[in-house]
mmCIF file of C-alpha atoms in Angstrom:
data_model
loop_
_atom_site.group_PDB
_atom_site.id
_atom_site.type_symbol
_atom_site.label_atom_id
_atom_site.label_comp_id
_atom_site.label_asym_id
_atom_site.label_seq_id
_atom_site.Cartn_x
_atom_site.Cartn_y
_atom_site.Cartn_z
ATOM 1 C CA UNK A 1038 28.816 -3.677 7.259
ATOM 2 C CA UNK A 1039 28.476 -4.368 10.809
ATOM 3 C CA UNK A 1040 28.102 -8.295 9.762
ATOM 4 C CA UNK A 1041 31.166 -8.113 7.857
ATOM 5 C CA UNK A 1042 33.038 -6.638 10.602
ATOM 6 C CA UNK A 1043 31.888 -9.099 13.208
ATOM 7 C CA UNK A 1044 32.601 -12.020 11.123
ATOM 8 C CA UNK A 1045 36.010 -10.541 10.548
ATOM 9 C CA UNK A 1046 36.536 -9.860 14.051
ATOM 10 C CA UNK A 1047 35.477 -13.737 14.822
ATOM 11 C CA UNK A 1048 38.141 -14.997 12.243
ATOM 12 C CA UNK A 1049 40.825 -13.258 13.362
ATOM 13 C CA UNK A 1050 40.124 -14.189 17.113
ATOM 14 C CA UNK A 1051 40.748 -17.946 16.938
ATOM 15 C CA UNK A 1052 44.129 -17.900 15.335
ATOM 16 C CA UNK A 1053 45.301 -15.250 17.509
ATOM 17 C CA UNK A 1054 44.214 -17.126 20.857
ATOM 18 C CA UNK A 1055 45.343 -20.700 19.419
ATOM 19 C CA UNK A 1056 49.178 -19.142 18.562
ATOM 20 C CA UNK A 1057 49.090 -17.584 22.151
ATOM 21 C CA UNK A 1058 47.816 -21.019 23.684
ATOM 22 C CA UNK A 1059 50.403 -22.884 21.792
ATOM 23 C CA UNK A 1060 53.185 -20.298 22.673
ATOM 24 C CA UNK A 1061 52.086 -20.506 26.674
ATOM 25 C CA UNK A 1062 52.124 -24.434 26.557
ATOM 26 C CA UNK A 1063 55.577 -24.632 24.941
ATOM 27 C CA UNK A 1064 57.138 -22.032 27.072
ATOM 28 C CA UNK A 1065 55.696 -22.941 30.290
ATOM 29 C CA UNK A 1066 55.774 -26.658 29.518
ATOM 30 C CA UNK A 1067 52.054 -27.309 30.031
ATOM 31 C CA UNK A 1068 51.534 -29.417 27.297
ATOM 32 C CA UNK A 1069 52.470 -32.649 29.111
ATOM 33 C CA UNK A 1070 48.542 -33.916 28.565
ATOM 34 C CA UNK A 1071 48.782 -33.196 24.749
ATOM 35 C CA UNK A 1072 48.782 -36.971 23.871
ATOM 36 C CA UNK A 1073 45.916 -37.884 26.154
ATOM 37 C CA UNK A 1074 43.958 -34.973 24.572
ATOM 38 C CA UNK A 1075 44.940 -35.882 21.273
ATOM 39 C CA UNK A 1076 43.517 -39.475 21.986
ATOM 40 C CA UNK A 1077 40.068 -38.138 23.514
ATOM 41 C CA UNK A 1078 39.644 -35.957 20.547
ATOM 42 C CA UNK A 1079 40.210 -38.796 18.034
ATOM 43 C CA UNK A 1080 37.585 -40.802 19.817
ATOM 44 C CA UNK A 1081 35.003 -38.350 19.833
ATOM 45 C CA UNK A 1082 35.841 -37.570 16.160
ATOM 46 C CA UNK A 1083 35.432 -40.967 15.368
ATOM 47 C CA UNK A 1084 31.927 -40.562 16.622
ATOM 48 C CA UNK A 1085 31.080 -37.677 14.738
ATOM 49 C CA UNK A 1086 33.142 -37.449 11.610
ATOM 50 C CA UNK A 1087 33.934 -34.200 9.722
ATOM 51 C CA UNK A 1088 30.955 -32.483 8.870
ATOM 52 C CA UNK A 1089 28.415 -34.333 11.220
ATOM 53 C CA UNK A 1090 29.779 -32.782 14.209
ATOM 54 C CA UNK A 1091 26.786 -31.475 16.650
ATOM 55 C CA UNK A 1092 26.777 -28.052 18.233
ATOM 56 C CA UNK A 1093 27.999 -28.681 22.044
ATOM 57 C CA UNK A 1094 24.935 -26.914 23.174
ATOM 58 C CA UNK A 1095 22.969 -30.086 21.780
ATOM 59 C CA UNK A 1096 25.308 -32.964 22.635
ATOM 60 C CA UNK A 1097 25.620 -34.298 26.146
ATOM 61 C CA UNK A 1098 28.857 -36.255 25.150
ATOM 62 C CA UNK A 1099 30.530 -33.000 23.889
ATOM 63 C CA UNK A 1100 29.667 -31.360 27.266
ATOM 64 C CA UNK A 1101 31.961 -34.320 29.237
ATOM 65 C CA UNK A 1102 34.492 -33.843 26.558
ATOM 66 C CA UNK A 1103 35.344 -30.480 26.905
ATOM 67 C CA UNK A 1104 34.797 -30.254 30.461
ATOM 68 C CA UNK A 1105 37.760 -32.793 30.949
ATOM 69 C CA UNK A 1106 39.442 -30.622 28.387
ATOM 70 C CA UNK A 1107 39.241 -27.512 30.559
ATOM 71 C CA UNK A 1108 40.322 -29.429 33.295
ATOM 72 C CA UNK A 1109 43.119 -30.430 31.806
ATOM 73 C CA UNK A 1110 44.080 -27.065 30.687
ATOM 74 C CA UNK A 1111 43.463 -24.976 33.503
ATOM 75 C CA UNK A 1112 46.854 -23.433 33.791
ATOM 76 C CA UNK A 1113 46.687 -22.203 30.138
ATOM 77 C CA UNK A 1114 43.264 -21.072 30.149
ATOM 78 C CA UNK A 1115 43.870 -18.894 33.632
ATOM 79 C CA UNK A 1116 46.939 -17.344 31.409
ATOM 80 C CA UNK A 1117 45.053 -16.629 28.371
ATOM 81 C CA UNK A 1118 42.097 -15.067 30.970
ATOM 82 C CA UNK A 1119 44.576 -12.491 32.328
ATOM 83 C CA UNK A 1120 46.342 -11.739 28.847
ATOM 84 C CA UNK A 1121 42.917 -11.424 27.423
ATOM 85 C CA UNK A 1122 40.783 -9.950 30.312
ATOM 86 C CA UNK A 1123 39.397 -7.256 27.977
ATOM 87 C CA UNK A 1124 38.084 -9.263 25.165
ATOM 88 C CA UNK A 1125 34.943 -10.280 26.518
ATOM 89 C CA UNK A 1126 33.704 -6.466 27.732
ATOM 90 C CA UNK A 1127 35.004 -5.331 24.031
ATOM 91 C CA UNK A 1128 33.108 -8.145 22.441
ATOM 92 C CA UNK A 1129 29.880 -7.032 24.455
ATOM 93 C CA UNK A 1130 30.107 -3.688 23.593
ATOM 94 C CA UNK A 1131 30.670 -4.418 19.896
ATOM 95 C CA UNK A 1132 27.747 -6.850 19.858
ATOM 96 C CA UNK A 1133 25.508 -3.927 21.399
ATOM 97 C CA UNK A 1134 26.523 -1.726 18.819
ATOM 98 C CA UNK A 1135 25.771 -4.024 16.102
ATOM 99 C CA UNK A 1136 22.230 -4.908 17.627
ATOM 100 C CA UNK A 1137 21.751 -0.893 17.472
ATOM 101 C CA UNK A 1138 22.587 -0.788 13.854
ATOM 102 C CA UNK A 1139 19.321 -1.848 12.577
ATOM 103 C CA UNK A 1140 15.958 -2.717 14.549
ATOM 104 C CA UNK A 1141 16.454 -6.424 13.973
ATOM 105 C CA UNK A 1142 20.150 -6.409 13.910
ATOM 106 C CA UNK A 1143 20.241 -8.992 16.753
ATOM 107 C CA UNK A 1144 19.226 -11.578 14.004
ATOM 108 C CA UNK A 1145 22.277 -11.052 12.261
ATOM 109 C CA UNK A 1146 24.316 -11.108 15.230
ATOM 110 C CA UNK A 1147 22.863 -14.309 16.484
ATOM 111 C CA UNK A 1148 23.384 -16.017 12.836
ATOM 112 C CA UNK A 1149 26.762 -15.036 12.454
ATOM 113 C CA UNK A 1150 27.835 -16.000 16.233
ATOM 114 C CA UNK A 1151 25.894 -19.302 15.665
ATOM 115 C CA UNK A 1152 27.892 -20.461 12.505
ATOM 116 C CA UNK A 1153 30.995 -19.332 14.234
ATOM 117 C CA UNK A 1154 30.553 -21.549 17.131
ATOM 118 C CA UNK A 1155 29.333 -24.272 14.890
ATOM 119 C CA UNK A 1156 32.186 -24.396 12.605
ATOM 120 C CA UNK A 1157 35.070 -23.647 15.346
ATOM 121 C CA UNK A 1158 33.500 -26.825 17.561
ATOM 122 C CA UNK A 1159 32.822 -28.561 14.136
ATOM 123 C CA UNK A 1160 36.295 -28.178 12.616
ATOM 124 C CA UNK A 1161 39.059 -30.830 11.904
ATOM 125 C CA UNK A 1162 41.944 -28.604 12.543
ATOM 126 C CA UNK A 1163 43.459 -28.313 15.926
ATOM 127 C CA UNK A 1164 41.049 -27.558 18.939
ATOM 128 C CA UNK A 1165 40.728 -23.862 19.598
ATOM 129 C CA UNK A 1166 41.376 -22.278 23.252
ATOM 130 C CA UNK A 1167 39.085 -23.491 25.618
ATOM 131 C CA UNK A 1168 38.982 -19.923 27.023
ATOM 132 C CA UNK A 1169 38.139 -18.580 23.542
ATOM 133 C CA UNK A 1170 35.210 -21.228 23.689
ATOM 134 C CA UNK A 1171 33.923 -19.904 26.844
ATOM 135 C CA UNK A 1172 34.271 -16.312 25.624
ATOM 136 C CA UNK A 1173 32.279 -17.137 22.583
ATOM 137 C CA UNK A 1174 29.961 -19.319 24.358
ATOM 138 C CA UNK A 1175 28.911 -16.467 26.731
ATOM 139 C CA UNK A 1176 28.510 -14.000 23.419
ATOM 140 C CA UNK A 1177 26.174 -16.685 22.112
ATOM 141 C CA UNK A 1178 23.926 -16.698 25.226
ATOM 142 C CA UNK A 1179 23.889 -12.707 25.162
ATOM 143 C CA UNK A 1180 23.101 -12.880 21.404
ATOM 144 C CA UNK A 1181 20.249 -15.121 22.133
ATOM 145 C CA UNK A 1182 19.076 -13.217 25.213
ATOM 146 C CA UNK A 1183 18.737 -10.251 22.928
ATOM 147 C CA UNK A 1184 17.068 -12.093 20.239
ATOM 148 C CA UNK A 1185 14.305 -13.014 22.597
ATOM 149 C CA UNK A 1186 13.672 -9.727 24.199
ATOM 150 C CA UNK A 1187 13.566 -8.141 20.603
ATOM 151 C CA UNK A 1188 10.805 -10.861 19.852
ATOM 152 C CA UNK A 1189 9.248 -10.412 23.075
ATOM 153 C CA UNK A 1190 8.958 -6.615 22.299
ATOM 154 C CA UNK A 1191 7.739 -7.136 18.909
ATOM 155 C CA UNK A 1192 4.951 -9.608 20.140
ATOM 156 C CA UNK A 1193 3.859 -7.117 22.885
ATOM 157 C CA UNK A 1194 3.521 -4.291 20.129
ATOM 158 C CA UNK A 1195 1.695 -6.453 17.695
ATOM 159 C CA UNK A 1196 -0.764 -7.462 20.667
ATOM 160 C CA UNK A 1197 -1.272 -4.249 22.273
ATOM 161 C CA UNK A 1198 -1.474 -2.106 18.799
ATOM 162 C CA UNK A 1199 -4.785 0.253 18.914
ATOM 163 C CA UNK A 1200 -6.897 -0.133 16.012
ATOM 164 C CA UNK A 1201 -8.064 2.931 14.221
ATOM 165 C CA UNK A 1202 -11.966 3.580 14.892
ATOM 166 C CA UNK A 1203 -12.792 4.796 11.103
ATOM 167 C CA UNK A 1204 -10.958 1.879 9.213
ATOM 168 C CA UNK A 1205 -11.817 0.853 6.034
ATOM 169 C CA UNK A 1206 -11.170 -2.717 4.871
ATOM 170 C CA UNK A 1207 -7.437 -3.129 4.643
ATOM 171 C CA UNK A 1208 -4.315 -4.962 5.940
ATOM 172 C CA UNK A 1209 -3.629 -4.388 9.735
ATOM 173 C CA UNK A 1210 -0.721 -2.708 10.842
ATOM 174 C CA UNK A 1211 -0.061 -5.854 13.016
ATOM 175 C CA UNK A 1212 -0.079 -8.363 9.995
ATOM 176 C CA UNK A 1213 2.125 -5.973 7.887
ATOM 177 C CA UNK A 1214 4.648 -5.791 10.776
ATOM 178 C CA UNK A 1215 4.570 -9.869 10.998
ATOM 179 C CA UNK A 1216 5.189 -9.893 7.219
ATOM 180 C CA UNK A 1217 8.456 -7.349 7.565
ATOM 181 C CA UNK A 1218 9.743 -9.714 10.257
ATOM 182 C CA UNK A 1219 9.564 -12.710 8.546
ATOM 183 C CA UNK A 1220 10.662 -11.244 5.113
ATOM 184 C CA UNK A 1221 13.794 -9.674 6.540
ATOM 185 C CA UNK A 1222 14.688 -12.587 9.056
ATOM 186 C CA UNK A 1223 14.306 -15.446 6.068
ATOM 187 C CA UNK A 1224 16.917 -13.443 4.452
ATOM 188 C CA UNK A 1225 19.382 -13.397 7.081
ATOM 189 C CA UNK A 1226 18.727 -17.027 8.044
ATOM 190 C CA UNK A 1227 18.779 -18.155 4.563
ATOM 191 C CA UNK A 1228 22.253 -19.482 4.904
ATOM 192 C CA UNK A 1229 22.457 -20.406 8.475
ATOM 193 C CA UNK A 1230 23.229 -23.489 9.818
ATOM 194 C CA UNK A 1231 20.584 -23.810 12.289
ATOM 195 C CA UNK A 1232 17.232 -21.752 12.749
ATOM 196 C CA UNK A 1233 15.230 -23.332 15.632
ATOM 197 C CA UNK A 1234 15.317 -19.718 17.454
ATOM 198 C CA UNK A 1235 14.037 -18.441 14.270
ATOM 199 C CA UNK A 1236 11.079 -20.956 14.173
ATOM 200 C CA UNK A 1237 10.325 -20.482 17.639
ATOM 201 C CA UNK A 1238 10.010 -16.636 17.083
ATOM 202 C CA UNK A 1239 8.109 -16.895 13.916
ATOM 203 C CA UNK A 1240 5.247 -19.234 16.025
ATOM 204 C CA UNK A 1241 5.378 -16.782 18.844
ATOM 205 C CA UNK A 1242 4.812 -13.645 16.719
ATOM 206 C CA UNK A 1243 2.080 -15.584 14.318
ATOM 207 C CA UNK A 1244 0.440 -16.079 17.549
ATOM 208 C CA UNK A 1245 0.329 -12.436 18.609
ATOM 209 C CA UNK A 1246 -0.758 -11.613 15.034
ATOM 210 C CA UNK A 1247 -3.843 -13.870 15.129
ATOM 211 C CA UNK A 1248 -4.467 -12.688 18.835
ATOM 212 C CA UNK A 1249 -4.441 -8.825 17.502
ATOM 213 C CA UNK A 1250 -6.874 -9.962 14.566
ATOM 214 C CA UNK A 1251 -9.193 -11.798 16.834
ATOM 215 C CA UNK A 1252 -9.731 -8.649 19.010
ATOM 216 C CA UNK A 1253 -11.232 -6.809 16.159
ATOM 217 C CA UNK A 1254 -15.003 -7.375 17.422
ATOM 218 C CA UNK A 1255 -14.183 -5.150 20.558
ATOM 219 C CA UNK A 1256 -12.321 -2.616 18.624
ATOM 220 C CA UNK A 1257 -15.715 -0.829 17.621
ATOM 221 C CA UNK A 1258 -14.770 -0.615 13.866
ATOM 222 C CA UNK A 1259 -17.112 1.405 11.831
ATOM 223 C CA UNK A 1260 -17.111 -1.132 8.778
ATOM 224 C CA UNK A 1261 -18.053 -4.817 8.902
ATOM 225 C CA UNK A 1262 -15.633 -6.683 11.230
ATOM 226 C CA UNK A 1263 -16.180 -10.186 9.516
ATOM 227 C CA UNK A 1264 -14.826 -8.234 6.060
ATOM 228 C CA UNK A 1265 -11.716 -6.960 7.946
ATOM 229 C CA UNK A 1266 -10.819 -10.140 9.300
ATOM 230 C CA UNK A 1267 -11.758 -12.070 6.153
ATOM 231 C CA UNK A 1268 -9.174 -9.784 4.323
ATOM 232 C CA UNK A 1269 -6.371 -10.234 6.990
ATOM 233 C CA UNK A 1270 -6.435 -14.052 7.229
ATOM 234 C CA UNK A 1271 -6.603 -14.158 3.429
ATOM 235 C CA UNK A 1272 -3.475 -11.697 3.479
ATOM 236 C CA UNK A 1273 -1.795 -14.158 5.771
ATOM 237 C CA UNK A 1274 -2.473 -17.459 4.149
ATOM 238 C CA UNK A 1275 -1.430 -15.859 0.653
ATOM 239 C CA UNK A 1276 1.951 -14.526 2.505
ATOM 240 C CA UNK A 1277 2.527 -17.934 3.921
ATOM 241 C CA UNK A 1278 1.916 -19.941 0.761
ATOM 242 C CA UNK A 1279 4.690 -17.755 -0.861
ATOM 243 C CA UNK A 1280 7.052 -18.037 1.679
ATOM 244 C CA UNK A 1281 6.558 -22.036 2.549
ATOM 245 C CA UNK A 1282 8.153 -21.803 6.087
ATOM 246 C CA UNK A 1283 7.576 -25.316 7.646
ATOM 247 C CA UNK A 1284 7.000 -24.573 11.047
ATOM 248 C CA UNK A 1285 4.138 -22.372 9.996
ATOM 249 C CA UNK A 1286 2.419 -24.853 7.893
ATOM 250 C CA UNK A 1287 -0.209 -25.228 10.806
ATOM 251 C CA UNK A 1288 -0.613 -21.378 11.055
ATOM 252 C CA UNK A 1289 -1.390 -21.236 7.458
ATOM 253 C CA UNK A 1290 -4.006 -23.777 7.696
ATOM 254 C CA UNK A 1291 -5.456 -22.044 10.469
ATOM 255 C CA UNK A 1292 -5.257 -18.776 8.410
ATOM 256 C CA UNK A 1293 -7.292 -20.241 5.477
ATOM 257 C CA UNK A 1294 -10.060 -21.936 7.824
ATOM 258 C CA UNK A 1295 -10.418 -18.193 9.400
ATOM 259 C CA UNK A 1296 -10.560 -16.390 6.279
ATOM 260 C CA UNK A 1297 -13.081 -19.014 4.974
ATOM 261 C CA UNK A 1298 -15.140 -18.711 7.948
ATOM 262 C CA UNK A 1299 -15.177 -15.010 8.200
ATOM 263 C CA UNK A 1300 -15.997 -14.746 4.396
ATOM 264 C CA UNK A 1301 -19.146 -16.910 5.066
ATOM 265 C CA UNK A 1302 -20.408 -14.964 7.718
ATOM 266 C CA UNK A 1303 -19.594 -11.519 5.850
ATOM 267 C CA UNK A 1304 -21.724 -13.024 2.787
ATOM 268 C CA UNK A 1305 -24.755 -14.051 5.003
ATOM 269 C CA UNK A 1306 -24.694 -10.731 6.851
ATOM 270 C CA UNK A 1307 -24.877 -8.954 3.766
ATOM 271 C CA UNK A 1308 -27.115 -11.517 1.845
ATOM 272 C CA UNK A 1309 -30.504 -10.746 3.445
ATOM 273 C CA UNK A 1310 -30.650 -6.984 2.439
ATOM 274 C CA UNK A 1311 -31.691 -7.304 -1.208
ATOM 275 C CA UNK A 1312 -34.447 -9.278 0.013
ATOM 276 C CA UNK A 1313 -34.952 -8.326 3.651
ATOM 277 C CA UNK A 1314 -38.566 -8.598 4.269
ATOM 278 C CA UNK A 1315 -38.908 -11.587 1.929
ATOM 279 C CA UNK A 1316 -36.148 -13.418 3.894
ATOM 280 C CA UNK A 1317 -37.786 -12.094 7.143
ATOM 281 C CA UNK A 1318 -41.000 -13.716 6.301
ATOM 282 C CA UNK A 1319 -39.427 -17.335 5.278
ATOM 283 C CA UNK A 1320 -37.577 -17.265 8.671
ATOM 284 C CA UNK A 1321 -41.030 -16.742 10.284
ATOM 285 C CA UNK A 1322 -42.432 -19.782 8.265
ATOM 286 C CA UNK A 1323 -39.423 -22.059 9.041
ATOM 287 C CA UNK A 1324 -40.001 -21.260 12.886
ATOM 288 C CA UNK A 1325 -43.404 -22.215 12.756
ATOM 289 C CA UNK A 1326 -42.785 -25.426 11.230
ATOM 290 C CA UNK A 1327 -40.079 -25.883 14.022
ATOM 291 C CA UNK A 1328 -42.585 -25.183 16.498
ATOM 292 C CA UNK A 1329 -44.810 -28.045 15.322
ATOM 293 C CA UNK A 1330 -47.270 -26.461 13.111
ATOM 294 C CA UNK A 1331 -47.838 -28.482 9.925
ATOM 295 C CA UNK A 1332 -46.730 -27.285 6.648
ATOM 296 C CA UNK A 1333 -50.014 -27.278 4.919
ATOM 297 C CA UNK A 1334 -51.619 -25.211 8.008
ATOM 298 C CA UNK A 1335 -49.216 -22.392 8.080
ATOM 299 C CA UNK A 1336 -50.988 -20.527 5.493
ATOM 300 C CA UNK A 1337 -53.949 -20.201 8.069
ATOM 301 C CA UNK A 1338 -51.682 -18.425 10.522
ATOM 302 C CA UNK A 1339 -52.570 -14.635 10.258
ATOM 303 C CA UNK A 1340 -48.928 -13.307 9.894
ATOM 304 C CA UNK A 1341 -47.933 -16.130 7.281
ATOM 305 C CA UNK A 1342 -51.372 -16.277 5.330
ATOM 306 C CA UNK A 1343 -51.439 -16.019 1.261
ATOM 307 C CA UNK A 1344 -52.072 -12.822 1.395
ATOM 308 C CA UNK A 1345 -49.244 -11.734 3.497
ATOM 309 C CA UNK A 1346 -47.005 -13.839 1.342
ATOM 310 C CA UNK A 1347 -48.352 -11.898 -1.950
ATOM 311 C CA UNK A 1348 -47.854 -8.457 -0.400
ATOM 312 C CA UNK A 1349 -44.146 -9.123 0.492
ATOM 313 C CA UNK A 1350 -43.749 -10.809 -3.097
ATOM 314 C CA UNK A 1351 -44.820 -7.785 -4.747
ATOM 315 C CA UNK A 1352 -42.127 -5.716 -2.833
ATOM 316 C CA UNK A 1353 -39.588 -7.758 -4.789
ATOM 317 C CA UNK A 1354 -40.065 -7.154 -8.558
ATOM 318 C CA UNK A 1355 -37.501 -8.399 -10.635
ATOM 319 C CA UNK A 1356 -36.300 -5.025 -11.751
ATOM 320 C CA UNK A 1357 -36.117 -4.114 -8.035
ATOM 321 C CA UNK A 1358 -34.114 -6.970 -7.202
ATOM 322 C CA UNK A 1359 -31.444 -6.346 -9.945
ATOM 323 C CA UNK A 1360 -31.149 -2.958 -8.633
ATOM 324 C CA UNK A 1361 -30.788 -3.947 -5.158
ATOM 325 C CA UNK A 1362 -27.965 -6.731 -6.237
ATOM 326 C CA UNK A 1363 -26.115 -3.789 -8.159
ATOM 327 C CA UNK A 1364 -26.152 -1.302 -4.941
ATOM 328 C CA UNK A 1365 -24.722 -4.271 -3.114
ATOM 329 C CA UNK A 1366 -22.061 -4.925 -5.531
ATOM 330 C CA UNK A 1367 -20.965 -1.077 -5.315
ATOM 331 C CA UNK A 1368 -20.946 -1.152 -1.403
ATOM 332 C CA UNK A 1369 -18.901 -4.193 -1.449
ATOM 333 C CA UNK A 1370 -16.573 -3.003 -4.037
ATOM 334 C CA UNK A 1371 -16.172 0.237 -1.988
ATOM 335 C CA UNK A 1372 -14.863 -1.604 0.888
ATOM 336 C CA UNK A 1373 -12.883 -4.497 -0.003
ATOM 337 C CA UNK A 1374 -9.108 -3.585 -0.331
ATOM 338 C CA UNK A 1375 -8.228 -3.758 -3.678
ATOM 339 C CA UNK A 1376 -4.947 -5.357 -3.209
ATOM 340 C CA UNK A 1377 -6.260 -8.525 -1.882
ATOM 341 C CA UNK A 1378 -8.466 -8.996 -4.863
ATOM 342 C CA UNK A 1379 -11.064 -10.717 -3.146
ATOM 343 C CA UNK A 1380 -14.080 -8.919 -5.004
ATOM 344 C CA UNK A 1381 -14.589 -12.036 -7.452
ATOM 345 C CA UNK A 1382 -14.215 -14.501 -4.905
ATOM 346 C CA UNK A 1383 -16.876 -12.768 -2.388
ATOM 347 C CA UNK A 1384 -19.217 -11.874 -5.368
ATOM 348 C CA UNK A 1385 -19.224 -15.645 -6.673
ATOM 349 C CA UNK A 1386 -19.962 -16.730 -3.077
ATOM 350 C CA UNK A 1387 -22.574 -14.315 -2.698
ATOM 351 C CA UNK A 1388 -24.315 -15.452 -5.971
ATOM 352 C CA UNK A 1389 -24.084 -19.154 -4.788
ATOM 353 C CA UNK A 1390 -25.806 -18.054 -1.248
ATOM 354 C CA UNK A 1391 -28.243 -16.203 -3.077
ATOM 355 C CA UNK A 1392 -29.007 -18.973 -5.347
ATOM 356 C CA UNK A 1393 -29.331 -21.349 -2.321
ATOM 357 C CA UNK A 1394 -31.946 -18.851 -0.710
ATOM 358 C CA UNK A 1395 -34.030 -18.456 -3.867
ATOM 359 C CA UNK A 1396 -34.212 -22.155 -4.111
ATOM 360 C CA UNK A 1397 -35.306 -22.771 -0.149
ATOM 361 C CA UNK A 1398 -38.302 -19.857 -0.624
ATOM 362 C CA UNK A 1399 -39.396 -21.785 -3.774
ATOM 363 C CA UNK A 1400 -39.292 -25.065 -1.986
ATOM 364 C CA UNK A 1401 -41.026 -23.231 1.250
ATOM 365 C CA UNK A 1402 -43.901 -22.006 -1.387
ATOM 366 C CA UNK A 1403 -44.372 -25.616 -2.918
ATOM 367 C CA UNK A 1404 -44.635 -27.117 0.628
ATOM 368 C CA UNK A 1405 -46.755 -24.536 2.581
ATOM 369 C CA UNK A 1406 -48.637 -22.958 -0.086
ATOM 370 C CA UNK A 1407 -48.886 -25.677 -2.511
ATOM 371 C CA UNK A 1408 -51.857 -25.028 -5.051
ATOM 372 C CA UNK A 1409 -52.058 -21.237 -4.525
ATOM 373 C CA UNK A 1410 -50.265 -20.470 -7.775
ATOM 374 C CA UNK A 1411 -47.874 -17.862 -5.765
ATOM 375 C CA UNK A 1412 -44.469 -17.497 -7.176
ATOM 376 C CA UNK A 1413 -41.741 -14.809 -6.896
ATOM 377 C CA UNK A 1414 -41.545 -12.374 -9.813
ATOM 378 C CA UNK A 1415 -38.147 -13.362 -10.840
ATOM 379 C CA UNK A 1416 -37.172 -17.230 -12.234
ATOM 380 C CA UNK A 1417 -33.559 -18.830 -11.473
ATOM 381 C CA UNK A 1418 -32.871 -18.047 -14.839
ATOM 382 C CA UNK A 1419 -33.534 -14.236 -13.984
ATOM 383 C CA UNK A 1420 -31.333 -14.434 -11.046
ATOM 384 C CA UNK A 1421 -28.398 -15.850 -12.757
ATOM 385 C CA UNK A 1422 -28.731 -13.039 -15.725
ATOM 386 C CA UNK A 1423 -28.612 -10.254 -13.126
ATOM 387 C CA UNK A 1424 -25.242 -11.740 -11.522
ATOM 388 C CA UNK A 1425 -23.870 -12.029 -14.923
ATOM 389 C CA UNK A 1426 -24.733 -8.609 -15.996
ATOM 390 C CA UNK A 1427 -23.545 -6.916 -12.900
ATOM 391 C CA UNK A 1428 -20.360 -8.901 -13.253
ATOM 392 C CA UNK A 1429 -19.389 -8.136 -17.005
ATOM 393 C CA UNK A 1430 -20.467 -4.638 -16.596
ATOM 394 C CA UNK A 1431 -17.999 -4.190 -13.708
#
């Protein structure tokens, strides 16, 4: 409603001011320079044909043109300023009301004023009053100031948002807030002639959201931080893929990279749990080799002897490994947000990493315990069947 009212006010202002200007010039005989102005106008419009006329705020020649125009029309402008002395204060008050109708009302005000000024300066009809140009120019600056203030407040709100200490894996309020703003603003600017201000705002807000997510490790969450960060970066990436906003392509790629990084950290952190003691044993073996112990001599180290390896392997019969994987699956299922549908992706990544770990264990046994006949209780085929069974049963 406020948008329609503002558009109506702006539509009615131009003919009113133009008619008053024409009357003043005729009555007080102030149009003696009209021929010179028309020649100047034709010259400018030859450079920028109809429909291609740029905004005066982006084009230096336009500044010079309207500077000379305003100098020639000074008597007219002074009279119009006296007649419409209450216009600018009234417009300021009206814009203030429009801004308060909706939390992001300043977006609609900015778009409406931008389009109105663009159409006025790009019109092929008679030049509007320089007085009205000044008034609407001031209103546009005011609208941009209100818009920037709104974005600054929103950025601060996102960056300073406190995270709940008992938080399950889910989308952060700051991410939802960003998504809400983008959806609303893209609809408002859908038919706008210019969107430079909005693109700058999107980049500022995206930076604030990323900062908010990056601050999670210091929030002392009761759940795995990498899991929450993985889900939120994944959510942002999916959202930006859907919206296809050109200025946020870089942020979309960054979100995908961060999502992948934190999924890898999340998988690795939980990976060692089903085979924790076996993993710890082989980490020690790799450390000894890295320190210069020959592979064939590792088994002579007391803590990594063949006997110690057999003891560790005995703790992980095939049935126990399968049971441990089932427990792990239920735990991941419990904490991952169903909305993001990341369980199949994470579980597949878990399977791939687990297979790599198993192959590494087998390789270390062959290299450091060659000829010992030592082998794990389950084979690669068994491991694949465990994962397949768990996936199908859930």
